[in-house]
Every structure is written in structure tokens, then in C-alpha cells.
Short mmCIF file of C-alpha atoms and ligand atoms in Angstrom, two decimals:
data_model
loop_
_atom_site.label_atom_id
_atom_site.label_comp_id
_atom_site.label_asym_id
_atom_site.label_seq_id
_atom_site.Cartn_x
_atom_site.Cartn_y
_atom_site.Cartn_z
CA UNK A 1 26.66 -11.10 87.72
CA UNK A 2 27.82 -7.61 88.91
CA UNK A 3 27.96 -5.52 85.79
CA UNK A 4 30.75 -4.15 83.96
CA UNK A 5 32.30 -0.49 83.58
CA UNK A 6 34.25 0.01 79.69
CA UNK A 7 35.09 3.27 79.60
CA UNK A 8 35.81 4.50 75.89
CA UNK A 9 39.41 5.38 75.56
CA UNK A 10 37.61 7.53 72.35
CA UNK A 11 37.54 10.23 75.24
CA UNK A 12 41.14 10.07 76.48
CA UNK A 13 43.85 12.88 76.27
CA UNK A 14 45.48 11.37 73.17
CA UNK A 15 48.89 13.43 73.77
CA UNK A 16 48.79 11.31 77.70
CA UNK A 17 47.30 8.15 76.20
CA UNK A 18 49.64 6.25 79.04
CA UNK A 19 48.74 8.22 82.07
CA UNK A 20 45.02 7.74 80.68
CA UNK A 21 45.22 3.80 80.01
CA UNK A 22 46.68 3.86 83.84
CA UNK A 23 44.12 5.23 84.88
CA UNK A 24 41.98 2.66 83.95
CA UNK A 25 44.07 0.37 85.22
CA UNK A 26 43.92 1.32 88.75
CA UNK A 27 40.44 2.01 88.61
CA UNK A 28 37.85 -0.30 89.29
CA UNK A 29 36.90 -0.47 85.59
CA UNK A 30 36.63 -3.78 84.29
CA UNK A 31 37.54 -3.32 80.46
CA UNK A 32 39.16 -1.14 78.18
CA UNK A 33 36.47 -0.14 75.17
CA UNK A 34 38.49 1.00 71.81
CA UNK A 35 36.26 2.54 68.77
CA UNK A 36 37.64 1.70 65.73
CA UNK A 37 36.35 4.27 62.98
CA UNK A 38 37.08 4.15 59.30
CA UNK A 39 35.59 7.40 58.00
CA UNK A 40 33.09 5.48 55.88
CA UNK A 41 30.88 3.62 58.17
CA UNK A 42 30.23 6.44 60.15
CA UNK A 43 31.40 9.79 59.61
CA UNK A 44 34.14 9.61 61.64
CA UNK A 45 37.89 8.99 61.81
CA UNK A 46 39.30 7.56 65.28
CA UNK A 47 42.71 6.04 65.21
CA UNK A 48 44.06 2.45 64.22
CA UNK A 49 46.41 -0.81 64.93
CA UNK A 50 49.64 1.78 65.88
CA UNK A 51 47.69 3.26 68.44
CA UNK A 52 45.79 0.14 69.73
CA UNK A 53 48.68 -1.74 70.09
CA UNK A 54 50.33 0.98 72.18
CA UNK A 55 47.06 0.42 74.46
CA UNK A 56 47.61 -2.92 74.71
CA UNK A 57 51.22 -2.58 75.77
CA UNK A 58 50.08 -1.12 78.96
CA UNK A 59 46.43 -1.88 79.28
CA UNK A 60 45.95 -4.54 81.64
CA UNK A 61 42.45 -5.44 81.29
CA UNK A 62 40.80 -6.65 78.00
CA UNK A 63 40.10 -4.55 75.22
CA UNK A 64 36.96 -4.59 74.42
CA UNK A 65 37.07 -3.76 70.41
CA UNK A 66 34.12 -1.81 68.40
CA UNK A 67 34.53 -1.85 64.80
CA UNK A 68 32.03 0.65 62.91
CA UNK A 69 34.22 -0.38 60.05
CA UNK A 70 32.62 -1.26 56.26
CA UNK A 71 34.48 -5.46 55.76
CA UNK A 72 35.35 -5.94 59.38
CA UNK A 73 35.83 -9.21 58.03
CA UNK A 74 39.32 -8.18 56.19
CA UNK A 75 40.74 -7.23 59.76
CA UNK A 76 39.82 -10.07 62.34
CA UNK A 77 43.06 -12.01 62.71
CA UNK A 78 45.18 -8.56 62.66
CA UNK A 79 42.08 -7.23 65.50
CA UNK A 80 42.63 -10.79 67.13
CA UNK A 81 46.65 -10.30 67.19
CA UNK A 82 46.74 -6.70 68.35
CA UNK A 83 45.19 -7.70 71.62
CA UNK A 84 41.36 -7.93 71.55
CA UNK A 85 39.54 -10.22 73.70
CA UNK A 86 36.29 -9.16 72.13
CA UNK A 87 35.42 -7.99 68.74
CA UNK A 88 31.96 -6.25 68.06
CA UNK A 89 31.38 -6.15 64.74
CA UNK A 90 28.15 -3.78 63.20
CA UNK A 91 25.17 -6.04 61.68
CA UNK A 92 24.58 -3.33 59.39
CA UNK A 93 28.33 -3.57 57.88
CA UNK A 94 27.93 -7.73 57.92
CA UNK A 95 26.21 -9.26 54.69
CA UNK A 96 27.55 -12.69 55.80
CA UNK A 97 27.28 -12.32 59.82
CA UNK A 98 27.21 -16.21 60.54
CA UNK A 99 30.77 -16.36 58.48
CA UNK A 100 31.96 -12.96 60.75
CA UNK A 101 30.71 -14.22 63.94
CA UNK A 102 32.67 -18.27 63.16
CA UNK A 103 36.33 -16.06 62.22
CA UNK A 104 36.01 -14.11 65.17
CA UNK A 105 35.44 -17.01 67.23
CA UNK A 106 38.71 -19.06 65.33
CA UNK A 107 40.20 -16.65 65.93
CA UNK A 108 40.24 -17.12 69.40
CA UNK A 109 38.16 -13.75 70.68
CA UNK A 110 34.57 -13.34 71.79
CA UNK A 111 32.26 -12.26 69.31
CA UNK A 112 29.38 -9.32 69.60
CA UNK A 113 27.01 -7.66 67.35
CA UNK A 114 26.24 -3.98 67.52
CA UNK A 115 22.66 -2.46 66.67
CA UNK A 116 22.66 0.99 65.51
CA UNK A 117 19.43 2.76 66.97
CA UNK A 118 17.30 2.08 64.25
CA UNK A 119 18.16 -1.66 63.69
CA UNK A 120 15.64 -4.07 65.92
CA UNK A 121 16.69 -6.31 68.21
CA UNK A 122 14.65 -9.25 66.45
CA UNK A 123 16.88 -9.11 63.50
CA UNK A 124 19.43 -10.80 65.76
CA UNK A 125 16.80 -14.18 66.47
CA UNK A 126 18.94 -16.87 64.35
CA UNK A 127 22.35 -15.36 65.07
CA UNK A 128 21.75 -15.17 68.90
CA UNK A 129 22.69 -18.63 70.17
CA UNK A 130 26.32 -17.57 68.51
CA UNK A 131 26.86 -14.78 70.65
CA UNK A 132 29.22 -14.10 73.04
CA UNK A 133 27.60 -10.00 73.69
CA UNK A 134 25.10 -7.71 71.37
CA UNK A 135 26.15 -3.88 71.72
CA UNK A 136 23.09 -1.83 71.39
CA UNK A 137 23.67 1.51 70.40
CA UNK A 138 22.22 4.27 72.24
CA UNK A 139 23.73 7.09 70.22
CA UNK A 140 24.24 7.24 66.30
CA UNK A 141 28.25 5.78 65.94
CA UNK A 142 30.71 8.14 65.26
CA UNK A 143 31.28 10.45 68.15
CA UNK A 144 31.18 10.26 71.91
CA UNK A 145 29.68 13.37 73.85
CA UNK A 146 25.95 12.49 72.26
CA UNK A 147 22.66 12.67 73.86
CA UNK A 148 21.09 9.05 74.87
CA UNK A 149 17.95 7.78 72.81
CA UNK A 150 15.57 6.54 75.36
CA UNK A 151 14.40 4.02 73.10
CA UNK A 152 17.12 2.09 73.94
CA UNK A 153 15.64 1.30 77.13
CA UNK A 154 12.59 -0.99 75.33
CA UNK A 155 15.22 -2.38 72.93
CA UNK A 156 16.98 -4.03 75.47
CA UNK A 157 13.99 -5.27 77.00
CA UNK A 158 13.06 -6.58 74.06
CA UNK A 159 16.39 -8.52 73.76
CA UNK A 160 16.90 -9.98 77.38
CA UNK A 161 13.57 -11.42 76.83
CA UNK A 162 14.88 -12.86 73.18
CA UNK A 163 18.30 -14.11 74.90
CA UNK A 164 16.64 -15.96 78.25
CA UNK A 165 15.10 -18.36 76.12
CA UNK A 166 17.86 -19.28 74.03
CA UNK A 167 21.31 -17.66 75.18
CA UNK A 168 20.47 -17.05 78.86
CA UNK A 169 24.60 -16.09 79.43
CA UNK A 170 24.72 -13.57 76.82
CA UNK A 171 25.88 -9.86 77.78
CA UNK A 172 23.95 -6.95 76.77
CA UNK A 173 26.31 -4.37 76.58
CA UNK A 174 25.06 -0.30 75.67
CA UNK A 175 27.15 2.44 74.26
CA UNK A 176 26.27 6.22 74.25
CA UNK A 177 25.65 9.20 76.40
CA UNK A 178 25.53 6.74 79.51
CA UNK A 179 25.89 7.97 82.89
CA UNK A 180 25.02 7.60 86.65
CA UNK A 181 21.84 9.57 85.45
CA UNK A 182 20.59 6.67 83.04
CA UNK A 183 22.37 3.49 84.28
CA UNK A 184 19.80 2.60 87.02
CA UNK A 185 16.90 2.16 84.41
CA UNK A 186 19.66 0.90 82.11
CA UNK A 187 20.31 -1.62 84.50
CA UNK A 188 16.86 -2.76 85.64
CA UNK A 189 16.59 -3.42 81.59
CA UNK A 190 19.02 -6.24 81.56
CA UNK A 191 21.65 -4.19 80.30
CA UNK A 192 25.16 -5.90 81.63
CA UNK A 193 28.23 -3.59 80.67
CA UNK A 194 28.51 0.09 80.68
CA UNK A 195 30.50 2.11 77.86
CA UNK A 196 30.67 5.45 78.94
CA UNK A 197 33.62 8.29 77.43
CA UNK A 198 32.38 11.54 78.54
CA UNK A 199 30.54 10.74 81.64
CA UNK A 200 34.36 9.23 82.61
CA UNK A 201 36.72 11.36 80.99
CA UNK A 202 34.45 14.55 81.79
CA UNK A 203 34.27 14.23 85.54
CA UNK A 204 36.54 16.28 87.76
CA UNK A 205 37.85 12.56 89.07
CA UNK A 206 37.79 9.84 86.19
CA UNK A 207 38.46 7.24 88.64
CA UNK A 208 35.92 8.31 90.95
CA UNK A 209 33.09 8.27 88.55
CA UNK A 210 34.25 5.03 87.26
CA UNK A 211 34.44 3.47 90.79
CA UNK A 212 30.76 5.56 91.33
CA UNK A 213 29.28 3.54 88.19
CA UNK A 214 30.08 0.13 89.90
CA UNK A 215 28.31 1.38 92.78
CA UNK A 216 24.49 2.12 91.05
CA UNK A 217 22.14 -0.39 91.30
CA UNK A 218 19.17 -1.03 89.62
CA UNK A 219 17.06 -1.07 92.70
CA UNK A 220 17.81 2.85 92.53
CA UNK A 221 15.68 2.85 89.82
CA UNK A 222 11.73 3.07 90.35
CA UNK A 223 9.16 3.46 87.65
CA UNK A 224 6.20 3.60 89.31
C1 DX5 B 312 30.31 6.23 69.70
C2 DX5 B 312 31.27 5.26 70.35
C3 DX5 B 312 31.22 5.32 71.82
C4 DX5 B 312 31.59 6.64 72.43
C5 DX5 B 312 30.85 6.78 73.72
O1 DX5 B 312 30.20 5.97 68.37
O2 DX5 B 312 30.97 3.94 69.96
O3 DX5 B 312 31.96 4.25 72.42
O4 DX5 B 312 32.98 6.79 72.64
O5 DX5 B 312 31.06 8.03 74.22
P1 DX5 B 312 30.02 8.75 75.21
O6 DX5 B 312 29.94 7.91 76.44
O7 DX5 B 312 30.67 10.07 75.44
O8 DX5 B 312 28.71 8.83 74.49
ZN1 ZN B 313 31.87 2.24 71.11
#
């Protein structure tokens, strides 16, 4: 599989949201990736249903949804009927993840766990053969603009290794301070999708950094 570009509408010009979502559109992006924060999980407000549903009236890729939300499980159908396709729900906000992971998928929307940076990959052993994607987080949630933790880079390791034996389709996806700089080790990893807000929404040409990031490979990438 080629891997995926999400770039984090987190970044956008919220007073040109529409010019901004069509730009993704006609980019060679491959999802739309919308940060749901409550203010409580992390220390951070973004924006809610309102102004995801107005991204969904003109997106037309899937939204790719990232609650760092305390009970995600109170907001699933409503997530499910604004428009997500996928729902990534935090393992450190889940005390019943199995039950989570079953209403996202009756839902009728793929289902992914996000790691914060601390959180190991191994915690995710029993759960794995449920999931569609596991978001690991390569910044703290809460804002875009941060610095990537290299430690990311063994984490997902770690995980491809976990998933080939018993979920060989799953996605890795990573979120936080990624760019063209990173994504070739990133990459050679097993990491599969590609948030990226700044890197995007910061270049002189969003569109031509997006269609730049489907261009890296990991055989760019040499650690010797
Ligand atoms: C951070 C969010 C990210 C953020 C990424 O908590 O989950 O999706 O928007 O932004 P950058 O790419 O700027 O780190
Ligand atoms: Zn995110």
C-alpha cells in the first residue's frame, strides 16, 4: 500500500475554512484529519459538531476523526452521524476499550486507538486483532506546531512487529511535528498515514507540500 497524507484541518484559516477544505480536496491528500479537543483531556479547546459538520458538507474525502476527549463513548453515534469514517479514540481516556472499539464499529465507522508518547505500544496486545488503525502520538495532544519525539520511531517498530503476527492489515497512522524531514525514517518504520498541520498549512504552497509528502519514500531513508 502507498501511504496516506491527513493533513490536520487544526491548522486551517478558520475565518476561510471552505477555501481550506478545497484545498484538500484538489490536492492529492487522501483524508481529512479533524482534532476534536474538549479542554479537559488535553489542555486544549479546538472546535465541535457545528464546525465538523460544515467540513463535511464540502469535504470530499473521509474524515478521519481524533477525539482527545474524556467519555468518547457518550459521542460515537453523534461522531458516526456527523460524517466520520474513522474514529480514534485515546486508550488513556477508555476504561472499557473493548466496549468503545464494538460501538464504534456498530456504528458503522472504523475504529483506532491513539497512544500518547508515554503509553507503550504492548498495552494494545489483546485489543489489536479489533483494530481497524492505532494513532501513535508523536507530540503531547493538544496543539499542532510541536517538536517530534524521536522515540516514536522505536514505538512503531515495536508495533508493526506486534500487528504482522496477528493484524497484518492494520494501519499505523502518526500525528505530530511530521514533515518531509522525518517521514522517510517514519516510513521505513511501518508507519502508513501521515498527519501533518503545520508542515501543510505552513508551506508557501499547501498543495504542493501535500502532493511533495506522497512523493517521499522510505528508500530515501538510510541508517547506516
Ligand atoms: C495534536 C493534534 C495534531 C496536530 C498536528 O494534538 O492531534 O493532529 O494538529 O499538527 P502538527 O503537524 O503541526 O504537529
Ligand atoms: Zn490529531
Amino acid at each position: 500500500m502507498t501511504h496516506l497524507i491527513a493533513p490536520s484541518v487544526l491548522s486551517a484559516d478558520f475565518a476561510n475554512l471552505q477555501r481550506d477544505v478545497e484545498m484538500i480536496n484538489s490536492s492529492e491528500a487522501d483524508w481529512f484529519h479533524v482534532d476534536i479537543m474538549d479542554g479537559v483531556f488535553v489542555p486544549n479547546i479546538s472546535f465541535g459538531f457545528p464546525v465538523m459538520e460544515a467540513i463535511k458538507r464540502y469535504a470530499k474525502k473521509p474524515l478521519d476523526v481524533h477525539l482527545m476527549i474524556v467519555n468518547p463513548d457518550h459521542y460515537i453515534e453523534q461522531f458516526a452521524a456527523a460524517g466520520a469514517s474513522i474514529i480514534t479514540v485515546h486508550y488513556e481516556a477508555c476504561v472499557h476499550l473493548n466496549r468503545t472499539i464494538q460501538a464504534i464499529h456498530q456504528a458503522g465507522v472504523k475504529a483506532c486507538v491513539a497512544l500518547n508518547p508515554h503509553t507503550p505500544v504492548e498495552l494494545l496486545t489483546d485489543i489489536l486483532p479489533m483494530l481497524d488503525m492505532v494513532l501513535v502520538m508523536s507530540v503531547n495532544p493538544g496543539f499542532g506546531g510541536q517538536q517530534f519525539i524521536p522515540n516514536t520511531l522505536l514505538k512503531i517498530r515495536r508495533l508493526k512487529a506486534m500487528a504482522a503476527l496477528v493484524n497484518p492489515d492494520l494501519l499505523i497512522e502518526v500525528d505530530g511535528g511530521v514533515s518531509v524531514t522525518n517521514m522517510p525514517e517514519l516510513l521505513a518504520a511501518g508507519a502508513d498515514v501521515f498527519v501533518a498541520g503545520n508542515a501543510i498549512f505552513g508551506a508557501s504552497s499547501p498543495e504542493g507540500m501535500i502532493a511533495e509528502m506522497k512523493r517521499i519514500s522510505a528508500s530515501s531513508f538510510s541508517n547506516i
